[in-house]
Short mmCIF file of C-alpha atoms in Angstrom, two decimals:
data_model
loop_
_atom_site.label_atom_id
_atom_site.label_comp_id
_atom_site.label_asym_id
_atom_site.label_seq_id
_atom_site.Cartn_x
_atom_site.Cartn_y
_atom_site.Cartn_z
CA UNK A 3 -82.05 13.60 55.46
CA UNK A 4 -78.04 13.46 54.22
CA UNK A 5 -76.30 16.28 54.56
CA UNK A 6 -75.19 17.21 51.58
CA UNK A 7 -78.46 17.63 50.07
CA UNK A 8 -78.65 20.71 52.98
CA UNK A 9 -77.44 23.89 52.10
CA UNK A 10 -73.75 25.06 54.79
CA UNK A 11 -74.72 25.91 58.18
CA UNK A 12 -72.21 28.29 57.86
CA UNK A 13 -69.18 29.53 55.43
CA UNK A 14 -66.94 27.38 54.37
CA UNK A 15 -62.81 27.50 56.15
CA UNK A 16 -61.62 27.95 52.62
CA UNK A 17 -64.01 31.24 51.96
CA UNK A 18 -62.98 32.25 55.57
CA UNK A 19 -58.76 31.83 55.05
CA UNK A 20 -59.58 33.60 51.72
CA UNK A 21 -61.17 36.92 53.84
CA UNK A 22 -58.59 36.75 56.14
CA UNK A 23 -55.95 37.41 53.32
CA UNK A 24 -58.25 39.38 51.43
CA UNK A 25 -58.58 41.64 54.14
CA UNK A 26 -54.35 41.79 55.12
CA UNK A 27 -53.59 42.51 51.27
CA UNK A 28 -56.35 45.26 51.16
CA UNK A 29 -54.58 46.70 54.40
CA UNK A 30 -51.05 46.62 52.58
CA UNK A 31 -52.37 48.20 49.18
CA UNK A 32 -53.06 51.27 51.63
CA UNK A 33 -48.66 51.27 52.01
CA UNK A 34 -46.21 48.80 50.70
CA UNK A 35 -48.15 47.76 47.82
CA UNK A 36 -50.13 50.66 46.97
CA UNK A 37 -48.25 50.66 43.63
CA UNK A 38 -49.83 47.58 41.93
CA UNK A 39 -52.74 47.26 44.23
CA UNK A 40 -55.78 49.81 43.47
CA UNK A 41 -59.12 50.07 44.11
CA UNK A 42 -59.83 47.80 41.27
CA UNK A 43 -57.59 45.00 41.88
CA UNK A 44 -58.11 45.51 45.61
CA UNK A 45 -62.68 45.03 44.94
CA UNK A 46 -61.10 42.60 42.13
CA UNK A 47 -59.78 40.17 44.13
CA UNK A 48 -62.72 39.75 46.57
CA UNK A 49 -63.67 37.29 43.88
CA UNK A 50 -61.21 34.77 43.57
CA UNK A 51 -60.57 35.00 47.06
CA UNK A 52 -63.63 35.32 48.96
CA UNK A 53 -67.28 35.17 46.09
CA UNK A 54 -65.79 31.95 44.38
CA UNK A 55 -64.73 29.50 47.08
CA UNK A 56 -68.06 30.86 48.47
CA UNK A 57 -70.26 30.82 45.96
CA UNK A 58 -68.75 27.09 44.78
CA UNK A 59 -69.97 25.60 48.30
CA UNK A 60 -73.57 27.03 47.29
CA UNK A 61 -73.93 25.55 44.57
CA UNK A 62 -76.62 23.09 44.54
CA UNK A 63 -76.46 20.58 42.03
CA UNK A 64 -79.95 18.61 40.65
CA UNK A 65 -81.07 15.63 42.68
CA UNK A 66 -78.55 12.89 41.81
CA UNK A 67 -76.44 15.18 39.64
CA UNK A 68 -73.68 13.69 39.55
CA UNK A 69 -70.94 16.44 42.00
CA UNK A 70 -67.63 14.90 41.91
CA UNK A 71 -66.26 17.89 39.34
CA UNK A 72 -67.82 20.31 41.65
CA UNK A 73 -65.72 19.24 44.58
CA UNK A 74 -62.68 19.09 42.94
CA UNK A 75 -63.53 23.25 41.90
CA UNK A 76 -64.40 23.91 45.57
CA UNK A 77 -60.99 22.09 46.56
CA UNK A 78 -58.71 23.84 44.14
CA UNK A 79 -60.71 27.29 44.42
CA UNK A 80 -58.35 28.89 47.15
CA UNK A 81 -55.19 27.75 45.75
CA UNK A 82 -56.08 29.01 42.34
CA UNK A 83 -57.29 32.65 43.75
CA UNK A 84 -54.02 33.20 45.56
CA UNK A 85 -51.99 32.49 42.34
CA UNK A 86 -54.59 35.57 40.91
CA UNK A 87 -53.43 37.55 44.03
CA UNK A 88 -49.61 36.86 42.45
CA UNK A 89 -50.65 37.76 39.06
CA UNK A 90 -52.39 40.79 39.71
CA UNK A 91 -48.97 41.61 41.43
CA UNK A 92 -46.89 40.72 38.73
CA UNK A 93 -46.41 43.08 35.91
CA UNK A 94 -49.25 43.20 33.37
CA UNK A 95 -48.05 40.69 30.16
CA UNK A 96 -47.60 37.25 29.02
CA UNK A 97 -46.20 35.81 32.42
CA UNK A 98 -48.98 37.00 34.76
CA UNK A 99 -51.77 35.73 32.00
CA UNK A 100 -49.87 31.90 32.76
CA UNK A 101 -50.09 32.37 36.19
CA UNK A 102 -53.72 32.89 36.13
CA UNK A 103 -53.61 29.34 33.77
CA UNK A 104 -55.22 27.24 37.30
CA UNK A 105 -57.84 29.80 37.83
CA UNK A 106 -59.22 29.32 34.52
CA UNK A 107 -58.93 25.57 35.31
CA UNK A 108 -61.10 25.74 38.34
CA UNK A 109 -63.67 28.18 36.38
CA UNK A 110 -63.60 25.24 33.44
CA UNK A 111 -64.10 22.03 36.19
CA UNK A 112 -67.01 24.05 37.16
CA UNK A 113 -68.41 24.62 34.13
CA UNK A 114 -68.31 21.23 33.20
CA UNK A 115 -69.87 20.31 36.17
CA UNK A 116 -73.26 22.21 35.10
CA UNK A 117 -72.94 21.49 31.66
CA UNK A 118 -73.18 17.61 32.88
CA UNK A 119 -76.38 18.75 34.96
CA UNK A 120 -77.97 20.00 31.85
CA UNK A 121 -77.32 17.57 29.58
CA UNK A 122 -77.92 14.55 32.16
CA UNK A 123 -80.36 16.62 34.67
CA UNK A 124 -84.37 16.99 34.09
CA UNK A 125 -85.84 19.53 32.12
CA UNK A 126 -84.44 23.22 32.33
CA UNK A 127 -85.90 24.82 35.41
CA UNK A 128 -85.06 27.87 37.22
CA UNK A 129 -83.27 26.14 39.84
CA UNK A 130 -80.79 24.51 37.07
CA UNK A 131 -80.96 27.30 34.74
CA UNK A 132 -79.46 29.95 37.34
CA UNK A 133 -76.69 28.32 39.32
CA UNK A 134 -75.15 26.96 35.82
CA UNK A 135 -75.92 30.34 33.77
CA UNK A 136 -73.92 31.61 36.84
CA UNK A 137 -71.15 29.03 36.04
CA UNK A 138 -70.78 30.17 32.89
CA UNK A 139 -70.68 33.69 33.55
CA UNK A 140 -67.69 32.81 35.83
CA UNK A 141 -65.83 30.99 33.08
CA UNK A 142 -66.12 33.88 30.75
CA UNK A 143 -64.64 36.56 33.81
CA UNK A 144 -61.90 34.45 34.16
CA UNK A 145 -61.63 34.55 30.34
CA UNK A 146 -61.55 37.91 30.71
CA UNK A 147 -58.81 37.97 33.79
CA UNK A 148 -56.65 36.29 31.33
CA UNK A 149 -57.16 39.12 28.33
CA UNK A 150 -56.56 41.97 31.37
CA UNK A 151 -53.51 40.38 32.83
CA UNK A 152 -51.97 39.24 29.43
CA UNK A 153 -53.12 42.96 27.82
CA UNK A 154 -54.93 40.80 25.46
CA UNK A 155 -57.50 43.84 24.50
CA UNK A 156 -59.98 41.77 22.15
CA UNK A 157 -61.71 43.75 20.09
CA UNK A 158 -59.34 46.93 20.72
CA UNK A 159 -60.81 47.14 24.57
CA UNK A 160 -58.78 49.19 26.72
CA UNK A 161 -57.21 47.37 29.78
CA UNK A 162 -59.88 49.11 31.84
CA UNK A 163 -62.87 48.17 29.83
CA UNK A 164 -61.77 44.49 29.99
CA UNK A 165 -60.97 44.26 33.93
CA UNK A 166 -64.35 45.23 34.41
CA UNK A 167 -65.62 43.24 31.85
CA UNK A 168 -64.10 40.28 34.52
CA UNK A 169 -65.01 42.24 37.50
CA UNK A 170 -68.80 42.01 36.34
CA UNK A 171 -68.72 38.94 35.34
CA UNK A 172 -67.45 37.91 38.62
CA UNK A 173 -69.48 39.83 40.80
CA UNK A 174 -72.61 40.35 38.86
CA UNK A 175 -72.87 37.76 37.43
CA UNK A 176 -71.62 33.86 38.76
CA UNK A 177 -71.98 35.92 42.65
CA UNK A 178 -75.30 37.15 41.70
CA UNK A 179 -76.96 34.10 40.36
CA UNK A 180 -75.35 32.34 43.00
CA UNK A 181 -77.51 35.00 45.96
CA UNK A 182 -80.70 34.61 43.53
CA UNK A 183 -80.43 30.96 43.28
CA UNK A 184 -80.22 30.64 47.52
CA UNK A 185 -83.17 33.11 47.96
CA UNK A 186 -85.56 31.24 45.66
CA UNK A 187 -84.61 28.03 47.43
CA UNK A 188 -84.98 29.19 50.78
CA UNK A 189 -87.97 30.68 50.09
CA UNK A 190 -90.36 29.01 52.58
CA UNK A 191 -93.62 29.47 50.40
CA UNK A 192 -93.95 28.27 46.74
CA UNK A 193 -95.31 31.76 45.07
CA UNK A 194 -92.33 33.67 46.67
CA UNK A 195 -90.12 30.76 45.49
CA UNK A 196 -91.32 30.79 42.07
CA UNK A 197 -91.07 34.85 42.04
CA UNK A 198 -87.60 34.36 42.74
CA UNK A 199 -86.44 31.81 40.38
CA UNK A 200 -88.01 33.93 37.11
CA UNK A 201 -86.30 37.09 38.70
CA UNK A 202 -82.96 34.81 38.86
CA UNK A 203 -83.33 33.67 35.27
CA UNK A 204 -83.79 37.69 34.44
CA UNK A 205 -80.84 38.01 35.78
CA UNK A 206 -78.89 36.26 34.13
CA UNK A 207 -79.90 37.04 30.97
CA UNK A 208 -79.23 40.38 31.67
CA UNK A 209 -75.68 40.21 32.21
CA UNK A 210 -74.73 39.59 29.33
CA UNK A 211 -76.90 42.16 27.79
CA UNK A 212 -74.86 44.71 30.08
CA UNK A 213 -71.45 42.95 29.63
CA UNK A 214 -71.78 43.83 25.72
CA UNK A 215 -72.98 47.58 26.33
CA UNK A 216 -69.69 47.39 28.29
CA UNK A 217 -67.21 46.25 25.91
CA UNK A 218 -69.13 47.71 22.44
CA UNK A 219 -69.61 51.28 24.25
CA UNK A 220 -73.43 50.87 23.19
CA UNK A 221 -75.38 53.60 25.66
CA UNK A 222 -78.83 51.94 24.63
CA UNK A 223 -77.29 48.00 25.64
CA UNK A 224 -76.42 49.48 28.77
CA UNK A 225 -79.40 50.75 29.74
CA UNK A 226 -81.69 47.89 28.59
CA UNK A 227 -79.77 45.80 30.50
CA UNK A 228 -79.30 47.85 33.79
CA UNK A 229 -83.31 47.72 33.43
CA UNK A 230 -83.45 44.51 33.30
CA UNK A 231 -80.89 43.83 36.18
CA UNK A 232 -82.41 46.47 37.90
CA UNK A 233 -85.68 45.16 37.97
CA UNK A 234 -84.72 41.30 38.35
CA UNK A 235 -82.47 42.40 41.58
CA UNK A 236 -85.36 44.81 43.03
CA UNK A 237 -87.72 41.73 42.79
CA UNK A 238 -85.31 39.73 44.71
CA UNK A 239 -83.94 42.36 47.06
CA UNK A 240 -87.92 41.88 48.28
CA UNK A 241 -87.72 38.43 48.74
CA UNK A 242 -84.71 37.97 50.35
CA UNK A 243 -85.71 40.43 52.48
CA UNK A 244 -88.64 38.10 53.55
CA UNK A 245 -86.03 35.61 54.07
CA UNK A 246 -84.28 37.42 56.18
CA UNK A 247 -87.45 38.16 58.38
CA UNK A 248 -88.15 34.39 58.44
CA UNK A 249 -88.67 33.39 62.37
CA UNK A 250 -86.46 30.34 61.50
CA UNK A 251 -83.29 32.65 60.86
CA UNK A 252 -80.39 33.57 63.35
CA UNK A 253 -79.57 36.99 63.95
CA UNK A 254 -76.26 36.47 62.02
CA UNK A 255 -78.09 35.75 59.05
CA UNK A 256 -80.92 38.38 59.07
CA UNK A 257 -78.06 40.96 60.00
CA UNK A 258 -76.21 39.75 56.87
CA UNK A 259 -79.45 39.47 54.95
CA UNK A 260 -80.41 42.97 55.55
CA UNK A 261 -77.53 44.57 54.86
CA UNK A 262 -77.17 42.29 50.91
CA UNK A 263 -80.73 43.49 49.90
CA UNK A 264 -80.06 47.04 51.53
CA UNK A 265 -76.83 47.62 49.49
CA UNK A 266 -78.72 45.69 46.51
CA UNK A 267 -81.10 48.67 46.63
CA UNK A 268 -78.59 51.66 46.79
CA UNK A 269 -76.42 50.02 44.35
CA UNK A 270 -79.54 49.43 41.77
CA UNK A 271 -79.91 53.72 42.31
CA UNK A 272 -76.62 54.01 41.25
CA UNK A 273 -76.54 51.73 38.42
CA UNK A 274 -79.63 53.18 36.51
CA UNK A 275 -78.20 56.69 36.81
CA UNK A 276 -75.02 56.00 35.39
CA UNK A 277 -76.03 54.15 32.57
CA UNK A 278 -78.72 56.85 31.60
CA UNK A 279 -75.86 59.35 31.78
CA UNK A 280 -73.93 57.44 29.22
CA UNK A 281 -76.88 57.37 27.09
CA UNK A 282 -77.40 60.52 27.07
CA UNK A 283 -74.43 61.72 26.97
CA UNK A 284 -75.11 63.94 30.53
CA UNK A 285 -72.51 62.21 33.27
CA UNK A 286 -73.43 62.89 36.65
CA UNK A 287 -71.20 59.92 37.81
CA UNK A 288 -67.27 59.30 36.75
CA UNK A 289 -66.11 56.41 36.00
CA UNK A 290 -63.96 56.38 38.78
CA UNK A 291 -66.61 57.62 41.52
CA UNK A 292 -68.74 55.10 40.58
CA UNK A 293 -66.58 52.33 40.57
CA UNK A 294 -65.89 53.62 44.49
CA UNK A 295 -69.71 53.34 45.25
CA UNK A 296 -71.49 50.94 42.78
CA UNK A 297 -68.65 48.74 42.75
CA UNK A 298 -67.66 48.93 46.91
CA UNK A 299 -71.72 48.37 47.66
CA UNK A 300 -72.57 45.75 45.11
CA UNK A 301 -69.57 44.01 45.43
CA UNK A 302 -69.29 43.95 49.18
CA UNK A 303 -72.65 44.28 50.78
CA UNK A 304 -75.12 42.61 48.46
CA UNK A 305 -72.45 39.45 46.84
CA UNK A 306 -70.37 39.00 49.42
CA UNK A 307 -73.19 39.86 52.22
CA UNK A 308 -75.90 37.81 50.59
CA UNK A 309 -73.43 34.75 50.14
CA UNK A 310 -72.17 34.71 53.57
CA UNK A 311 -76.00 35.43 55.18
CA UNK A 312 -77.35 32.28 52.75
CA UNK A 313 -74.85 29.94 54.16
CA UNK A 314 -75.84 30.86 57.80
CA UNK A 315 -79.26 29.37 56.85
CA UNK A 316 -80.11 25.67 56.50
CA UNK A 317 -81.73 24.80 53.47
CA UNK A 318 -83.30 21.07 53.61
CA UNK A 319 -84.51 18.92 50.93
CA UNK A 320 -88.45 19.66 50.82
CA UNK A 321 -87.67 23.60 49.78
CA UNK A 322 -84.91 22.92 46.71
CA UNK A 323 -87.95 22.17 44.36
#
């Protein structure tokens, strides 16, 4: 059995180098650079840095789909995210939108990549549907990176509004589909499996639902689609914690497991409850507080846990289908 038809047997240097500076420019936001660094940019740049370069090395593509786009993303990944790290540093206009031009490169190599898989692959199947859904969500965040750092504001968004737009994006959705795509094909038994690819597919439908409650400021959008998240993620949360319990797994992997689907489920909590508050018009969470919570749990311990825990665990051929 080849290699790369097996899913890492661990992360990936570039995903590692990218913590590692992830982690130092976190620790200066705290001092010399707490003036352009925030909470935002700081869970911001977990993407580009760390979910993407990641995520990338996931990806799976179809049985003789053809890869040699998707290796030139994963090479260029890194290099791309630390010109984001400049232009989140730069001053917000025209000249920090260019610098973020080879970051939107990389997100369009990728994309093309799955488009190819669809168009040249076998019929539409959960296992194609979610990884390139998830591709496309990422093209559209960094999209979005460019309308935040350029203060684009389509459609009269504040510059808020539209960083999360590319937060989500990011996060919730290419990081997302990426975790639900690696659960359903480590699943070791075919109902569990299947479970898991129709609660993937959910998923990404329900991004964008949520994306455009986010940017139109529609109460009942948001809450249909936190629903549907919610319900997609809760499914999977279960399975991957079967995963995790496998007798196959390392401890690094279960530990990593565990703590994704735990965060998953405190995040989901959080999620619901803010988006019924803006429905109905009764807040219990700020903007702010829950961008410290949802945002610091989701982001970190599901994504970023659930990516790194999935490429602890060796994937072969016989469970992809």
């Amino acid at each position: 059995m080849s290699a790369a038809r097996r899913s890492l047997s661990g992360p990936p240097l570039d995903a590692i180098v990218g913590t590692v500076v992830w982690v130092a420019i976190f620790a200066l936001a705290t001092g010399p650079l707490s003036e352009r660094i925030g909470l935002l940019e700081g869970l911001w740049l977990v993407g580009p840095l760390v979910v993407v370069p990641l995520g990338l090395a996931l990806v799976r593509p179809p049985a003789g789909g053809p890869e040699q786009a998707l290796a030139l993303a994963r090479l260029l990944a890194l290099p791309a995210g630390v010109l984001v790290v400049v232009s989140i540093l730069a001053e917000p206009g025209a000249m920090s939108a260019w610098i973020t031009a080879p970051w939107v490169v990389v997100t369009g190599i990728a994309l093309w990549a799955g488009v190819r898989w669809v168009v040249l692959g076998p019929s539409p199947r959960a296992k194609l549907i979610v990884p390139v859904a998830g591709l496309v969500l990422l093209a559209l965040g960094a999209a979005s990176l460019v309308a935040w750092r350029g203060q684009l504001r389509p459609m009269g968004l504040s510059d808020t509004r539209v960083a999360l737009a590319a937060v989500h994006l990011t996060f919730a959705g290419f990081g997302a589909a990426i975790v639900a795509d690696r659960t359903r094909a480590a699943a070791t038994r075919r109902r569990p499996r299947s479970v898991a690819g129709a609660a993937g597919v959910v998923t990404v439908v329900a991004i964008p639902v949520l994306a455009a409650g986010l940017v139109s400021e529609r109460g009942v959008l948001d809450v249909v689609g936190s629903l549907l998240l919610s319900g997609a993620l809760l499914v999977l949360a279960v399975v991957m914690l079967m995963g995790a319990m496998h007798r196959g797994r390392t401890a690094g992997s279960t530990a990593l497991l565990v703590v994704s689907a735990g965060s998953l489920l405190f995040a989901l909590v959080l999620a619901v409850q803010f988006a019924f508050g803006r429905w109905s018009g009764d807040y219990t969470l700020s903007v702010t507080r829950m961008l410290e919570l949802h945002g610091t749990v989701s982001g970190l311990g599901f994504v970023v846990g659930g990516l790194f825990g999935w490429s602890l665990v060796d994937v072969p051929d016989e469970l992809e289908g």
